[in-house]
Amino acid sequence: IADVTMPNSPIIYANPALEQITGYSVAEVIGKNSSFLHGADLNQPGITELHDAITQGKSCTVILRNYRKDGTLFWNETSISPVYDIHGRFTHYIGIQSDITERKQAEVALLVFQERLQYLLSSSPGVIYSCKIYGDHSITFMSENVISMLGYEVQEFMQNPSFWASHVHPEDLHQVFAATAKLIEQGQHSQEYRFLHKDGTYKWMYDQVKLVQDDAGNPLEIVGYWLDITERKQLEEELKAALHKEKELNELKSRFVAMTSHEFRTPLSTILSSSELLEHYRHKWTEEK
């Protein structure tokens, strides 16, 4: 409790819980303004809001960074309520201070985790997504990098349950749904199929999915990793074409050798026999013959 009729609103009463939170005894804080708990950390929006509420005689709740007697930081949720006398004059206010350090630490840890996760999602070459197990397998989450990969906004997948299926290449749709139907018994699978980019072209996608289950083995949702493999598929096609061309060249070479052997066998045999005749019987013939 602080008296607002005196300069700087000194504390006139505090319960023993104050010592547990701040390390100061009740005797040490009586007569002081609670601002001593801020230390040198005075540039806080909550302090200004608190002072304005006291000046105007209003209630308010703020969260402040305060410091214990040993100098350690703790987060303090402070709520103040004005008290008026029978004449309607603002005489003092009652403040409730709660140590919310653990809660703030948990919030900070969660924020750091979210920032880390967001960085990983945005910097990953693939799209992370989750969807329902049954029914239309509607998307429940999708990372923002789907925009750079396929040109669509996340909301387009989230708001229209049939959006994903309607953009799979018609020739690949049957195999995609057949593989998805087996997911419950297999637990995970991967496949490749074509998906319509926003620019009107089809992109080859690598889709790896896993079934998420609880401790009892009950399926909860499907999580997946989606990757554009169009360049890889193009290279595979080029490699296949090169191998096919090389095979054709090898077959042509073999046919040429076979043809050459066949076409030259008879004249070469004739030349060889004539050469042997000349070598062995020339001395029996005349020069003219």
XYZ file of C-alpha atoms in Angstrom:
289
model
C 0.000 0.000 0.000
C 1.376 3.405 -0.967
C 0.255 6.856 0.181
C -0.350 9.176 -2.795
C -0.741 12.247 -0.607
C 2.998 12.324 0.060
C 5.820 12.990 -2.452
C 6.821 9.995 -4.594
C 4.035 7.833 -3.102
C 6.027 6.008 -0.384
C 5.133 2.488 0.652
C 3.217 2.511 3.946
C 2.494 -1.195 4.208
C 3.811 -4.437 2.701
C 3.156 -8.046 3.631
C 5.966 -10.567 4.305
C 5.682 -12.032 0.786
C 7.611 -8.998 -0.417
C 10.756 -10.324 1.220
C 10.344 -13.708 -0.509
C 10.067 -12.009 -3.891
C 12.608 -9.176 -3.575
C 14.953 -10.168 -0.744
C 14.219 -6.887 1.056
C 12.625 -6.954 4.481
C 9.391 -5.084 5.099
C 11.265 -2.606 7.318
C 13.673 -1.824 4.472
C 10.948 -0.834 2.012
C 8.599 1.132 4.258
C 8.856 4.817 3.340
C 10.455 4.095 -0.040
C 8.895 4.420 -3.478
C 8.596 1.072 -5.237
C 10.635 2.451 -8.122
C 13.831 1.525 -6.266
C 13.198 -2.033 -7.447
C 13.752 -0.907 -11.058
C 17.415 -0.145 -10.391
C 18.923 1.589 -13.430
C 16.429 -0.077 -15.765
C 14.107 2.942 -15.910
C 13.392 3.042 -19.639
C 10.417 0.687 -19.486
C 7.021 1.468 -21.077
C 5.314 -0.146 -18.094
C 6.840 2.388 -15.680
C 5.372 5.294 -17.649
C 2.004 3.545 -17.813
C 2.122 2.921 -14.064
C 2.972 6.548 -13.217
C 0.216 7.847 -15.506
C -2.342 5.563 -13.832
C -1.276 6.757 -10.373
C -1.484 10.402 -11.446
C -4.947 9.898 -12.903
C -6.176 7.685 -10.067
C -6.850 4.711 -12.351
C -6.307 0.999 -12.076
C -3.751 -0.706 -14.262
C -1.673 -3.862 -14.608
C 1.849 -3.815 -16.018
C 4.787 -6.185 -16.293
C 8.132 -4.775 -15.173
C 11.738 -5.873 -14.986
C 12.704 -5.511 -11.319
C 15.817 -6.417 -9.361
C 16.166 -8.263 -6.098
C 18.373 -7.157 -3.255
C 21.169 -9.397 -4.569
C 20.917 -7.732 -8.004
C 19.273 -10.611 -9.854
C 16.552 -9.855 -12.362
C 12.977 -10.946 -11.807
C 9.845 -10.233 -13.789
C 7.112 -8.564 -11.791
C 3.442 -8.314 -12.669
C 2.150 -5.269 -10.803
C -1.531 -4.429 -10.456
C -2.635 -1.235 -8.721
C -6.088 -0.118 -7.612
C -6.920 3.376 -6.291
C -8.595 3.845 -2.915
C -10.794 6.872 -2.178
C -11.986 8.305 1.169
C -15.581 9.043 2.025
C -15.257 12.420 0.359
C -14.153 10.862 -2.902
C -10.575 11.951 -2.545
C -7.857 9.659 -3.910
C -5.836 8.824 -0.803
C -3.725 5.796 -1.608
C -3.564 2.777 -3.830
C -3.163 -0.906 -3.206
C -0.635 -2.772 -5.308
C -0.291 -6.514 -5.854
C 3.077 -7.684 -7.100
C 3.531 -11.206 -8.425
C 6.796 -12.849 -9.385
C 6.205 -14.183 -12.898
C 9.856 -14.888 -13.711
C 9.287 -18.562 -14.486
C 6.401 -17.672 -16.779
C 8.467 -15.051 -18.620
C 11.398 -17.425 -18.941
C 9.040 -20.006 -20.421
C 7.660 -17.359 -22.814
C 11.166 -16.328 -23.854
C 12.171 -19.965 -24.335
C 9.046 -20.535 -26.430
C 9.761 -17.403 -28.482
C 13.340 -18.520 -29.108
C 12.083 -21.965 -30.108
C 9.507 -20.430 -32.469
C 12.106 -18.134 -34.026
C 14.499 -21.053 -34.466
C 11.757 -23.203 -35.971
C 10.666 -20.395 -38.288
C 14.247 -19.913 -39.471
C 14.642 -23.625 -40.152
C 11.344 -23.735 -42.020
C 12.092 -20.675 -44.131
C 15.669 -21.693 -44.956
C 14.816 -25.308 -45.782
C 14.721 -26.144 -49.515
C 11.617 -28.216 -48.886
C 8.126 -27.398 -47.643
C 7.014 -28.838 -44.290
C 3.322 -29.585 -43.951
C 0.802 -31.546 -41.934
C -2.648 -32.763 -42.861
C -5.588 -34.740 -41.545
C -5.423 -38.522 -41.680
C -8.925 -39.268 -42.837
C -11.448 -37.732 -45.178
C -10.164 -35.156 -47.615
C -6.671 -35.031 -46.006
C -7.051 -31.263 -45.685
C -3.901 -29.295 -44.851
C -3.540 -28.195 -41.200
C -0.110 -26.546 -41.502
C 2.254 -25.547 -44.291
C 5.509 -23.597 -44.157
C 5.668 -20.221 -45.869
C 8.390 -21.247 -48.351
C 5.698 -22.929 -50.455
C 5.287 -19.455 -52.010
C 8.799 -19.481 -53.474
C 8.544 -23.139 -54.488
C 5.138 -23.251 -56.175
C 3.881 -19.659 -56.233
C 0.817 -20.287 -54.041
C -0.035 -18.683 -50.697
C -0.395 -20.945 -47.661
C -4.032 -19.837 -47.292
C -4.869 -21.333 -50.683
C -3.980 -24.794 -49.372
C -5.577 -24.228 -45.962
C -8.918 -22.774 -47.075
C -9.697 -25.202 -49.894
C -9.473 -28.888 -48.837
C -9.428 -30.062 -52.479
C -6.769 -27.572 -53.590
C -3.871 -30.023 -53.280
C -5.592 -32.930 -55.043
C -6.912 -30.712 -57.836
C -3.363 -29.618 -58.713
C -1.804 -33.092 -58.903
C -1.256 -34.181 -62.515
C -4.271 -36.292 -63.613
C -1.992 -39.123 -64.725
C -0.388 -39.281 -61.263
C -3.505 -38.846 -59.121
C -4.394 -42.532 -58.838
C -0.947 -43.620 -57.671
C -0.807 -40.732 -55.167
C -4.085 -41.677 -53.502
C -3.223 -45.374 -53.581
C 0.025 -44.686 -51.699
C -1.739 -42.416 -49.199
C -4.337 -45.107 -48.488
C -1.551 -47.505 -47.423
C -0.006 -45.010 -45.013
C -1.959 -46.248 -41.973
C -0.438 -49.731 -42.202
C 2.999 -48.704 -43.473
C 3.592 -45.709 -41.177
C 5.548 -43.787 -43.815
C 6.238 -43.667 -47.529
C 7.696 -41.473 -50.258
C 6.670 -40.901 -53.862
C 7.256 -38.664 -56.849
C 4.537 -36.974 -58.868
C 3.799 -33.847 -60.893
C 2.130 -30.787 -59.354
C 0.783 -27.722 -61.129
C 2.830 -24.572 -60.475
C 0.994 -21.247 -60.373
C 2.719 -20.277 -63.642
C 0.879 -23.103 -65.405
C 3.778 -25.565 -65.679
C 4.007 -28.911 -63.930
C 6.804 -29.450 -61.421
C 8.091 -32.821 -60.287
C 7.678 -33.161 -56.522
C 9.272 -35.533 -54.034
C 6.800 -36.141 -51.215
C 7.895 -37.968 -48.057
C 5.224 -38.469 -45.397
C 5.094 -39.996 -41.934
C 2.202 -40.967 -39.709
C 2.314 -39.321 -36.272
C 0.914 -41.477 -33.459
C 0.325 -41.055 -29.745
C 1.822 -43.319 -27.050
C -1.019 -45.801 -27.525
C -0.366 -46.051 -31.244
C -3.429 -44.069 -32.279
C -2.850 -42.010 -35.454
C -2.932 -38.251 -34.894
C -1.918 -36.590 -38.155
C 0.273 -36.840 -41.233
C 3.440 -34.779 -41.517
C 5.304 -34.432 -44.777
C 8.355 -33.013 -46.504
C 7.776 -31.651 -50.013
C 10.680 -30.976 -52.391
C 10.848 -29.685 -55.963
C 12.909 -32.229 -57.930
C 12.127 -30.923 -61.413
C 15.795 -30.263 -62.255
C 16.764 -33.735 -61.089
C 14.053 -35.330 -63.226
C 15.172 -33.279 -66.237
C 18.751 -34.441 -65.705
C 17.510 -38.029 -65.444
C 15.665 -37.664 -68.750
C 18.730 -36.132 -70.390
C 20.851 -38.971 -69.032
C 18.380 -41.548 -70.334
C 18.439 -39.865 -73.741
C 22.260 -39.853 -73.744
C 22.387 -43.527 -72.764
C 19.847 -44.395 -75.441
C 21.888 -42.494 -78.032
C 25.064 -44.242 -76.912
C 23.293 -47.593 -77.185
C 22.177 -46.728 -80.701
C 25.753 -45.727 -81.660
C 27.107 -48.990 -80.257
C 24.506 -50.954 -82.195
C 25.347 -48.986 -85.357
C 29.054 -49.694 -84.830
C 28.357 -53.394 -84.401
C 26.211 -53.459 -87.549
C 28.904 -51.602 -89.481
C 31.601 -54.038 -88.399
C 29.373 -56.988 -89.263
C 28.487 -55.505 -92.638
C 32.095 -54.653 -93.397
C 33.224 -58.159 -92.494
C 30.549 -59.679 -94.709
C 31.118 -57.377 -97.679
C 34.929 -57.680 -97.670
C 35.201 -61.384 -96.802
C 34.848 -62.663 -100.398
C 37.230 -60.211 -102.155
C 39.735 -60.498 -99.347
C 39.602 -64.281 -99.587
C 40.183 -64.065 -103.327
C 43.140 -61.732 -102.866
C 44.572 -63.974 -100.183
C 44.291 -67.129 -102.327
C 45.818 -65.348 -105.324
C 48.646 -64.088 -103.198
C 49.331 -67.586 -101.928
C 49.287 -68.994 -105.479
C 51.819 -66.412 -106.602
C 53.949 -67.082 -103.578
C 54.082 -70.868 -104.051
C 53.733 -71.452 -107.829
C 55.149 -68.405 -109.493
C 58.347 -70.249 -110.483
C 56.291 -72.729 -112.552
C 54.562 -69.995 -114.543
C 55.776 -67.781 -117.283
C 56.327 -64.108 -116.611
C 53.370 -63.294 -118.797
C 51.065 -65.719 -116.991
